[in-house]
Coordinates of C-alpha atoms in Angstrom, one line a residue:
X1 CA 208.3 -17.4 159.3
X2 CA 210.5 -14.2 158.7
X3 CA 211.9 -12.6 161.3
X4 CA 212.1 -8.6 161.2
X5 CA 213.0 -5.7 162.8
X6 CA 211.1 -2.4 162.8
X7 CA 213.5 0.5 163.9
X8 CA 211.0 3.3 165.2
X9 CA 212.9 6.5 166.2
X10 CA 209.2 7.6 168.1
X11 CA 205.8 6.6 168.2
X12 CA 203.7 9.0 166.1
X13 CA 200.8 8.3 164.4
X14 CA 201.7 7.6 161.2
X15 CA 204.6 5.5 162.4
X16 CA 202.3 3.3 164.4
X17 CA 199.8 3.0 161.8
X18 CA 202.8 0.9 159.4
X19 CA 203.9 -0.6 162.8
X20 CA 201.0 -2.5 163.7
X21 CA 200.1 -3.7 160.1
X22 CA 203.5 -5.1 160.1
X23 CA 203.2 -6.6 163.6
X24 CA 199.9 -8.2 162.3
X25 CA 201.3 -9.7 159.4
X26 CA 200.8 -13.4 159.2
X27 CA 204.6 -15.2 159.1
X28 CA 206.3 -12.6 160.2
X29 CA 207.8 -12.4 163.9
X30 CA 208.3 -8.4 164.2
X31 CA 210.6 -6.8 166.8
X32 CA 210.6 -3.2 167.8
X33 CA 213.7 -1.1 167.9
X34 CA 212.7 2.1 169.7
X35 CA 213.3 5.1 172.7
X36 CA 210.0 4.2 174.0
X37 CA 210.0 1.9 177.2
X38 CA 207.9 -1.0 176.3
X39 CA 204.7 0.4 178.3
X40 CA 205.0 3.7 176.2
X41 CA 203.8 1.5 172.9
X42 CA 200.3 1.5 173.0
X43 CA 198.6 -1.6 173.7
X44 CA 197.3 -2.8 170.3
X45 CA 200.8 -2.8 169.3
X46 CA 202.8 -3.9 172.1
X47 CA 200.4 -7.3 172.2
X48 CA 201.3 -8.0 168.0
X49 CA 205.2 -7.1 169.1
X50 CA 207.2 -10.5 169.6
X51 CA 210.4 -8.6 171.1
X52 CA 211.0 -5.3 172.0
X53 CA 214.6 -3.3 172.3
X54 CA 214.8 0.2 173.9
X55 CA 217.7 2.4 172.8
X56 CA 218.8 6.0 173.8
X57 CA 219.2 7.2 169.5
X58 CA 216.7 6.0 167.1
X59 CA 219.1 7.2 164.4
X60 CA 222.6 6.1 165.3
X61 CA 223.7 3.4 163.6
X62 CA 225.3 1.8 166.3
X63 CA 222.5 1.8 168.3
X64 CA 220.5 0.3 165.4
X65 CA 222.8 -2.4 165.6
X66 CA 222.7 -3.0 169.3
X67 CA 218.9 -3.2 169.0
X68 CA 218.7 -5.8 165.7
X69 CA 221.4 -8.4 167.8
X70 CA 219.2 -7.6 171.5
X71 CA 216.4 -8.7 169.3
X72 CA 217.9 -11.8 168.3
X73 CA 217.2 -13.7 171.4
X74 CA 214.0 -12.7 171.3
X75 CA 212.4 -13.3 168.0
X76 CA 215.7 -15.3 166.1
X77 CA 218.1 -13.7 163.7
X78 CA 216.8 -10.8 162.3
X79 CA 216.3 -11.2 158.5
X80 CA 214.4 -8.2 157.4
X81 CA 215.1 -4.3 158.7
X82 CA 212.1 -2.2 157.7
X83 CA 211.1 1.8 158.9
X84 CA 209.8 4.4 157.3
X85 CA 211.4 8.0 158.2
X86 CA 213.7 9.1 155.6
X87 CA 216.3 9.7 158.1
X88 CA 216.9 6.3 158.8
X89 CA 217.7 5.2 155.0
X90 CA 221.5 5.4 155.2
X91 CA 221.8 4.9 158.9
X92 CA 219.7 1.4 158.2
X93 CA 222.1 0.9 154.7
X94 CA 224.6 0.6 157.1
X95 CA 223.1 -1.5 159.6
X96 CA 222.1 -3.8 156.6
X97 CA 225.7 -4.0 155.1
X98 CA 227.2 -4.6 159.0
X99 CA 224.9 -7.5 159.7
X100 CA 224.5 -9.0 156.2
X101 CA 220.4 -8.5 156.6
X102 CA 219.3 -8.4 152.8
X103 CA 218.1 -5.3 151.3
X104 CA 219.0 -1.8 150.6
X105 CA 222.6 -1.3 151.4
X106 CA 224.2 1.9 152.2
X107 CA 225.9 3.2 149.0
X108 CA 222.2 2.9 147.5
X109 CA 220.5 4.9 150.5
X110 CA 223.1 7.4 149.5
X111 CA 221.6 7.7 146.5
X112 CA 218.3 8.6 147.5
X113 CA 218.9 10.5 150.8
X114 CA 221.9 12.8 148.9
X115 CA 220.0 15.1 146.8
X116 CA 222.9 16.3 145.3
X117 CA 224.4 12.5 144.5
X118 CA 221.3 11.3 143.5
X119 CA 221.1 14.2 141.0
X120 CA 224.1 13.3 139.4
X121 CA 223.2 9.7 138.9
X122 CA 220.6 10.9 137.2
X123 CA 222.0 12.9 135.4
X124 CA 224.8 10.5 133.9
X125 CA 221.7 8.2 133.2
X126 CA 220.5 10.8 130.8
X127 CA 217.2 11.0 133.0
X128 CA 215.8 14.8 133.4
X129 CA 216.3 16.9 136.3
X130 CA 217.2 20.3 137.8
X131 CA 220.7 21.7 137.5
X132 CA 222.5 21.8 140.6
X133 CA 225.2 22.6 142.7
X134 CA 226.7 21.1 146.1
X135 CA 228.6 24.3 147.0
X136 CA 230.8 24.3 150.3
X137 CA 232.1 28.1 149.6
X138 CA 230.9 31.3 148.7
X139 CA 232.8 30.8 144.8
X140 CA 230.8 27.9 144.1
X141 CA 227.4 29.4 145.2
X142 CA 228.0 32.7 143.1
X143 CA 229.2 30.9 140.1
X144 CA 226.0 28.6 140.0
X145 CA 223.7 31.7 140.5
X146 CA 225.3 33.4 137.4
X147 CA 225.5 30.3 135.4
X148 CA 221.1 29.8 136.2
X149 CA 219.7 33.1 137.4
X150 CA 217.3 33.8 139.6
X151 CA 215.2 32.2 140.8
X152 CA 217.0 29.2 142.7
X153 CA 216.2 27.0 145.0
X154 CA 218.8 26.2 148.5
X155 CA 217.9 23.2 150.3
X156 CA 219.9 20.5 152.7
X157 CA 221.3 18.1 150.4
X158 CA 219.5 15.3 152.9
X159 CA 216.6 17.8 153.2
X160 CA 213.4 15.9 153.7
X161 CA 209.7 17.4 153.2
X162 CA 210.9 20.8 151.9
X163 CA 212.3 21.5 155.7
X164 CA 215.2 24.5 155.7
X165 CA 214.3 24.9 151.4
X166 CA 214.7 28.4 150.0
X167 CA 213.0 29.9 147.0
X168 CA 215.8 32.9 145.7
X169 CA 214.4 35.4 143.7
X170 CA 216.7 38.4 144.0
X171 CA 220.5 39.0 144.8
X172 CA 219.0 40.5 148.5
X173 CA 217.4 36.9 148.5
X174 CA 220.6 35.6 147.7
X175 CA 222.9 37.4 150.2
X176 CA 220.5 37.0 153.0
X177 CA 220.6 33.0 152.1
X178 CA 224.5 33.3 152.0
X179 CA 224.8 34.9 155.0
X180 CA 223.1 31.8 156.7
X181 CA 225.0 29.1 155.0
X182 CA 228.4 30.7 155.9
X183 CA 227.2 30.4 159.8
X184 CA 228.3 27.1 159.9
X185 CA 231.4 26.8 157.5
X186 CA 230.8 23.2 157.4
X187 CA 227.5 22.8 155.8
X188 CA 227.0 22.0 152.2
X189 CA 224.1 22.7 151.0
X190 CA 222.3 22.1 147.2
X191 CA 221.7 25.4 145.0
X192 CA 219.3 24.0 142.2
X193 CA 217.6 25.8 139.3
X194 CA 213.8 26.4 139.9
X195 CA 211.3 24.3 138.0
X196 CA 208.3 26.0 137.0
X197 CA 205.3 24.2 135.5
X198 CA 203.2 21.9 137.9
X199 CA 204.3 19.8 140.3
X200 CA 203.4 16.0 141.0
X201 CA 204.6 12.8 143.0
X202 CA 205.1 9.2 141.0
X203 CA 204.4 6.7 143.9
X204 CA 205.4 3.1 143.1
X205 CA 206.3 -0.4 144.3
X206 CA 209.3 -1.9 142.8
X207 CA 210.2 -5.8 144.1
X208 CA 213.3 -7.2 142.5
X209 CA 214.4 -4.7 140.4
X210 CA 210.6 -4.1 138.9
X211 CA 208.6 -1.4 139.5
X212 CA 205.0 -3.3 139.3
X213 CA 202.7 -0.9 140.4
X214 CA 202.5 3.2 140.8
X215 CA 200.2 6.1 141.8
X216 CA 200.6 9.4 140.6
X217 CA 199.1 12.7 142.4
X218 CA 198.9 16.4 141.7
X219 CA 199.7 18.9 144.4
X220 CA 198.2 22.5 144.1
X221 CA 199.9 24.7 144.6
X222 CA 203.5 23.1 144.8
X223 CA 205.1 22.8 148.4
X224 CA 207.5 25.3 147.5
X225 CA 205.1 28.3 147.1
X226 CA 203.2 26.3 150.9
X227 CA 206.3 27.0 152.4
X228 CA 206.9 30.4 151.5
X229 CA 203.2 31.2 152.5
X230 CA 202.2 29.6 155.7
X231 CA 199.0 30.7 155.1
X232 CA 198.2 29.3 152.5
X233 CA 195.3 26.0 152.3
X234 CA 196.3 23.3 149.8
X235 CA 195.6 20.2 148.4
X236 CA 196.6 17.1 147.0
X237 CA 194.7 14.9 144.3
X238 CA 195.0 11.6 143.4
X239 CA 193.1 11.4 139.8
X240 CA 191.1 8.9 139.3
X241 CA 192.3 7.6 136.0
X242 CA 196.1 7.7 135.5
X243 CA 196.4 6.8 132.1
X244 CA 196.0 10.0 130.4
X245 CA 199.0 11.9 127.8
X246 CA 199.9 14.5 130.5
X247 CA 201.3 11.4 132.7
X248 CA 202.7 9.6 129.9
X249 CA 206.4 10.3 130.0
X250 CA 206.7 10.5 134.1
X251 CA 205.1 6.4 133.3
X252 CA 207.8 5.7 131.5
X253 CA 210.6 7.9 133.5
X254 CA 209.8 7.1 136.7
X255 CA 211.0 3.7 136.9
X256 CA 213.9 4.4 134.9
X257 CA 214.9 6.7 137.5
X258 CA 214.3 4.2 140.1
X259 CA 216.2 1.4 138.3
X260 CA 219.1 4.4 137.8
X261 CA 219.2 4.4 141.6
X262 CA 219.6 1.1 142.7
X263 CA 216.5 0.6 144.4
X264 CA 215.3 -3.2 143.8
X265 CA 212.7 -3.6 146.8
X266 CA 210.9 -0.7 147.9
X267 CA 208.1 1.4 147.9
X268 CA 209.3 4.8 146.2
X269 CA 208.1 8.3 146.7
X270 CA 209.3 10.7 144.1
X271 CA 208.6 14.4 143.1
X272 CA 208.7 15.7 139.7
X273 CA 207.6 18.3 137.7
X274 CA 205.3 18.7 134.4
X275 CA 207.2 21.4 132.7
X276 CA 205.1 23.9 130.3
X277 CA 206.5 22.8 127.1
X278 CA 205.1 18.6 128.1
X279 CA 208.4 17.7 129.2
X280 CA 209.1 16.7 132.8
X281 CA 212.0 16.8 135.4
X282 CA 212.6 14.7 138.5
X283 CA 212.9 16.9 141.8
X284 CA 213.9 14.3 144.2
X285 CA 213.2 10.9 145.3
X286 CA 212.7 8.4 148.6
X287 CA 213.1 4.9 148.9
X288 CA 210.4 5.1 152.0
X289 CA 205.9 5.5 151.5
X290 CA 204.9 8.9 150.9
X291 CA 203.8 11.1 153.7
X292 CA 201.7 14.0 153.7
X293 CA 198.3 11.8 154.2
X294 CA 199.1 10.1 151.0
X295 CA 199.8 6.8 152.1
X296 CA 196.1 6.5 153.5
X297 CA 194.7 8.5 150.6
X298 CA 196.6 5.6 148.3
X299 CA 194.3 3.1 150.2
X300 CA 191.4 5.0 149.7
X301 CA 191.7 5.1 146.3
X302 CA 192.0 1.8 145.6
X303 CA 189.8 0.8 148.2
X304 CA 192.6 -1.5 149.8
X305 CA 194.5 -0.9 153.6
X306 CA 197.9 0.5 152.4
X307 CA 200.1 -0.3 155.4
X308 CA 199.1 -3.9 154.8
X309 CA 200.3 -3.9 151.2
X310 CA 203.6 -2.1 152.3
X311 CA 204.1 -4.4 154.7
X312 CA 203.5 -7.9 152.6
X313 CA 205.7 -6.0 150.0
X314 CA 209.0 -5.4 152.3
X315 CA 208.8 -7.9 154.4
X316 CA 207.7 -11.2 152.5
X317 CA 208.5 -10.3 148.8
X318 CA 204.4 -10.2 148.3
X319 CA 202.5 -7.7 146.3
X320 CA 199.0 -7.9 144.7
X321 CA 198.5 -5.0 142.2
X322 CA 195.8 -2.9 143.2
X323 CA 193.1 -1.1 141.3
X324 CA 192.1 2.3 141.4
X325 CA 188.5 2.6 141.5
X326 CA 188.5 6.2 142.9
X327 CA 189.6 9.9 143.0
X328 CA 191.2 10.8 146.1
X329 CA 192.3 14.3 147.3
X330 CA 193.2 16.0 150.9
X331 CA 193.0 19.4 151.8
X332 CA 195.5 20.8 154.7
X333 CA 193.9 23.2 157.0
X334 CA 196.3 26.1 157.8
X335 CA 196.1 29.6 160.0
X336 CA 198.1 32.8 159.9
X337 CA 200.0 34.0 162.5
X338 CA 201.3 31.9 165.6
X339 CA 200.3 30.4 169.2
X340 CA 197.3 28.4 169.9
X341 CA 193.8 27.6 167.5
X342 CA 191.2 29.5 168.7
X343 CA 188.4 28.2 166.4
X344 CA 188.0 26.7 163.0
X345 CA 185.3 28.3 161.0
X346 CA 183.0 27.2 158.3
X347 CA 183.3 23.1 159.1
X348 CA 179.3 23.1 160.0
X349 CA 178.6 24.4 156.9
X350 CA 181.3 22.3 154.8
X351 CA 179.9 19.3 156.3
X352 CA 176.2 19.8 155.2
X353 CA 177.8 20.6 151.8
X354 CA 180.3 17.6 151.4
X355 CA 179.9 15.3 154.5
X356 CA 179.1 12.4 152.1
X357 CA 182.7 12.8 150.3
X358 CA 184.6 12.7 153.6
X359 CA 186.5 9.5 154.3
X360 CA 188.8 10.8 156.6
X361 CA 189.3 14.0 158.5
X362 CA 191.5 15.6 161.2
X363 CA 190.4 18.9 162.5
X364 CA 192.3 21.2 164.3
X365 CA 191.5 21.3 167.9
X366 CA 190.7 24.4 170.7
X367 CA 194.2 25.0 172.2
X368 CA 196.4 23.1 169.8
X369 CA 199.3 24.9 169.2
X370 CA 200.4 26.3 165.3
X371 CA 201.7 23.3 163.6
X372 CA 205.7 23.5 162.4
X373 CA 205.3 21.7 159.4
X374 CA 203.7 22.7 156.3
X375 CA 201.1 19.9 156.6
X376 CA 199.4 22.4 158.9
X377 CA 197.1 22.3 162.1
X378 CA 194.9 19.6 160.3
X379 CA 193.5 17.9 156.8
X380 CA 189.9 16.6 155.4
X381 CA 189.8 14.1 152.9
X382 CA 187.7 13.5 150.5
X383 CA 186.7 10.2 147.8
X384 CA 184.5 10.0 144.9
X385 CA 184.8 8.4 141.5
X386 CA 184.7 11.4 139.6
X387 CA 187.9 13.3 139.6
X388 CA 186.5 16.9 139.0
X389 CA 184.0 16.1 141.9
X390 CA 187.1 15.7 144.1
X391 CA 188.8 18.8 142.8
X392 CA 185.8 21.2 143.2
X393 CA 185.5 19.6 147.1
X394 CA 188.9 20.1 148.1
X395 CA 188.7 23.7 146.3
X396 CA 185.3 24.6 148.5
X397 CA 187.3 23.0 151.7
X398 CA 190.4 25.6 151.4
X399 CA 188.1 28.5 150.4
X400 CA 185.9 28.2 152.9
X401 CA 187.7 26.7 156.3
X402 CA 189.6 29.3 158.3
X403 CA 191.9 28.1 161.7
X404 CA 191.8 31.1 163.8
X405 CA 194.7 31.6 166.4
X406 CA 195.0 33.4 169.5
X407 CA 198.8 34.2 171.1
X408 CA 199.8 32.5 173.7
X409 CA 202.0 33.5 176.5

């Protein structure tokens, strides 16, 4: 019987989802470290729970702490310290180191939560990615834009799903940007190059130092470009063979990469890039599942329950390779402007065209407010074994579905 803790900042959807499956899991006593009173967890969870520890930071280390030895007289010494929020990567490296709990320590969460010290491991491991820069004054960021050009991309050096990243086209780009990082003089941020070509993520498991297993998927068009356009509808593809030339090289990168990193036990989520000339480069990686629906979409493909396979893998060393057996793709429903959705149009007629694709759906509701993130105010996905069936569905979904919004006082 293992004895783990699950540190859970909040309760949202996705979080509960890898909560309960690891709550379920047979041999395993789970404690939950948490803001949310015990009668905030919702019932299904709360009866799987064997302890429960209510803090008033989610992320403070300390706190972390306080929860995993408050847990201990409730479920024994706590062996394992799982999450899933990239935000809790170093701050649970250090919890790991303070308690001696096995697993990813904090100098290796530095390596995947600092984009900029992750990029220079990298580097020195002769593994391909973007030029970059962690500038702290004005000299540094000038002499990386003339040494690159334009464009270039700004981002948090702890940045997580392309939140506060900047695409810099122009010098007007460039002072506005400037003018924004000197607010604060001290924040560092991370000037990169831009990659062109298109962009992918390289999803894999890796148990003691082997990366057994990995997914690749294709995003259209890149976040990036998302960002800059909250309008825009896009979509995510999970092929469903893998095996092809044009994912030939990431195969053989990616786990280098990983292995560069220090990452023995994980799942791993890592963007790169297929560059026009076949070569690729390595935007950034997490030691955490992906998000953006992918986890799911991962189960659908291979027809398996993906928060039970991250769960056996982190917490009791298990993994059983899946197969994929299908194509899997999302597409994320998104209005323009700002307050409240006032309709969605052209679902009745998407649904007597692809209804029988649909596996899973979330459709964006009469008063829901615009969403903040680029995932947008809701998804459809879509399965089939043929890849180019897949594409040409989530193409009809984005060309067709329109979120209207109204203002709201």
């Amino acid at each position: 019987m293992v004895s783990a803790a699950f540190v859970a900042p909040y309760l949202a959807d996705t979080t509960n989802s890898f909560l309960l499956a690891a709550a379920r899991l047979p041999g395993v006593r789970l404690g939950l470290v948490t803001t949310a009173s015990l009668d905030q967890v919702p019932a299904e969870i709360r009866h799987a729970l064997a302890g429960h520890y209510q803090v008033q930071d989610g992320l403070d280390p300390q706190q972390i702490a306080d929860g995993v030895r408050g847990l201990a007289g409730q479920i024994g010494e706590v062996e394992r310290l799982v999450a899933i929020l990239e935000q809790l990567q170093v701050p649970l490296g250090q919890v790991r180191d303070g308690l001696g709990i096995p697993g990813m320590g904090e100098a290796v969460a530095l390596n995947v939560r600092d984009k900029a010290r992750m990029k220079d491991v990298l580097r020195r491991a002769g593994l391909p990615c973007a030029r970059h820069q962690l500038v702290h004054r004005v000299g540094e960021a000038t002499a990386f834009r003339d040494l690159v050009g334009f464009p270039i991309v700004a981002k948090p050096p702890d940045g997580a799903g392309a939140k506060a990243t900047f695409r810099l086209d122009t010098p007007a780009d460039f002072d506005g940007w400037l003018a924004m990082a000197t607010a604060d003089p001290g924040e560092a941020w991370l000037l990169e190059e831009f990659l062109t070509g298109r962009e992918h993520s390289f999803d894999s498991a890796t148990l003691h130092g082997r990366t057994l297993w990995s997914s690749i998927s294709d995003y259209v068009p890149p976040p990036l470009e998302v960002v800059r356009n909250p309008w825009m509808q896009w979509t995510v593809v999970l092929p469903a063979d893998i095996g092809g030339p044009e994912y030939a090289e990431i195969l053989r990168v990616g786990p280098q990469a990983i292995d560069a990193l220090g990452v023995t036990d994980a799942f791993s989520h890592m963007e790169w890039f297929a560059r026009p000339d076949g070569t690729v480069a390595i935007s950034e990686i997490g030691a955490r599942p992906p998000g953006a629906q992918i986890s799911p979409m991962i189960g659908f493909a291979h027809d398996i329950d993906f928060y039970d396979l991250w769960a056996r893998l982190v917490l009791t060393d298990r993994f059983d390779r899946p197969d994929r057996v299908y194509a899997c793709g999302t597409a994320y429903l998104r209005g323009l402007g700002r307050g409240r959705v006032r309709a969605v149009h052209g679902i009745d007629q998407l649904q007597r065209e692809l209804g029988h694709l649909v596996v899973r759906a979330q459709l964006p509701q009469p008063g829901q407010p615009a969403a903040t993130s680029y995932e947008g105010e809701g998804f459809v996905t879509v399965r089939h074994e043929d890849t180019d069936v897949v594409r040409e569905a989530l193409e009809r979904i984005v060309s067709l579905a329109r979120v209207e919004f109204v203002e709201s006082d």
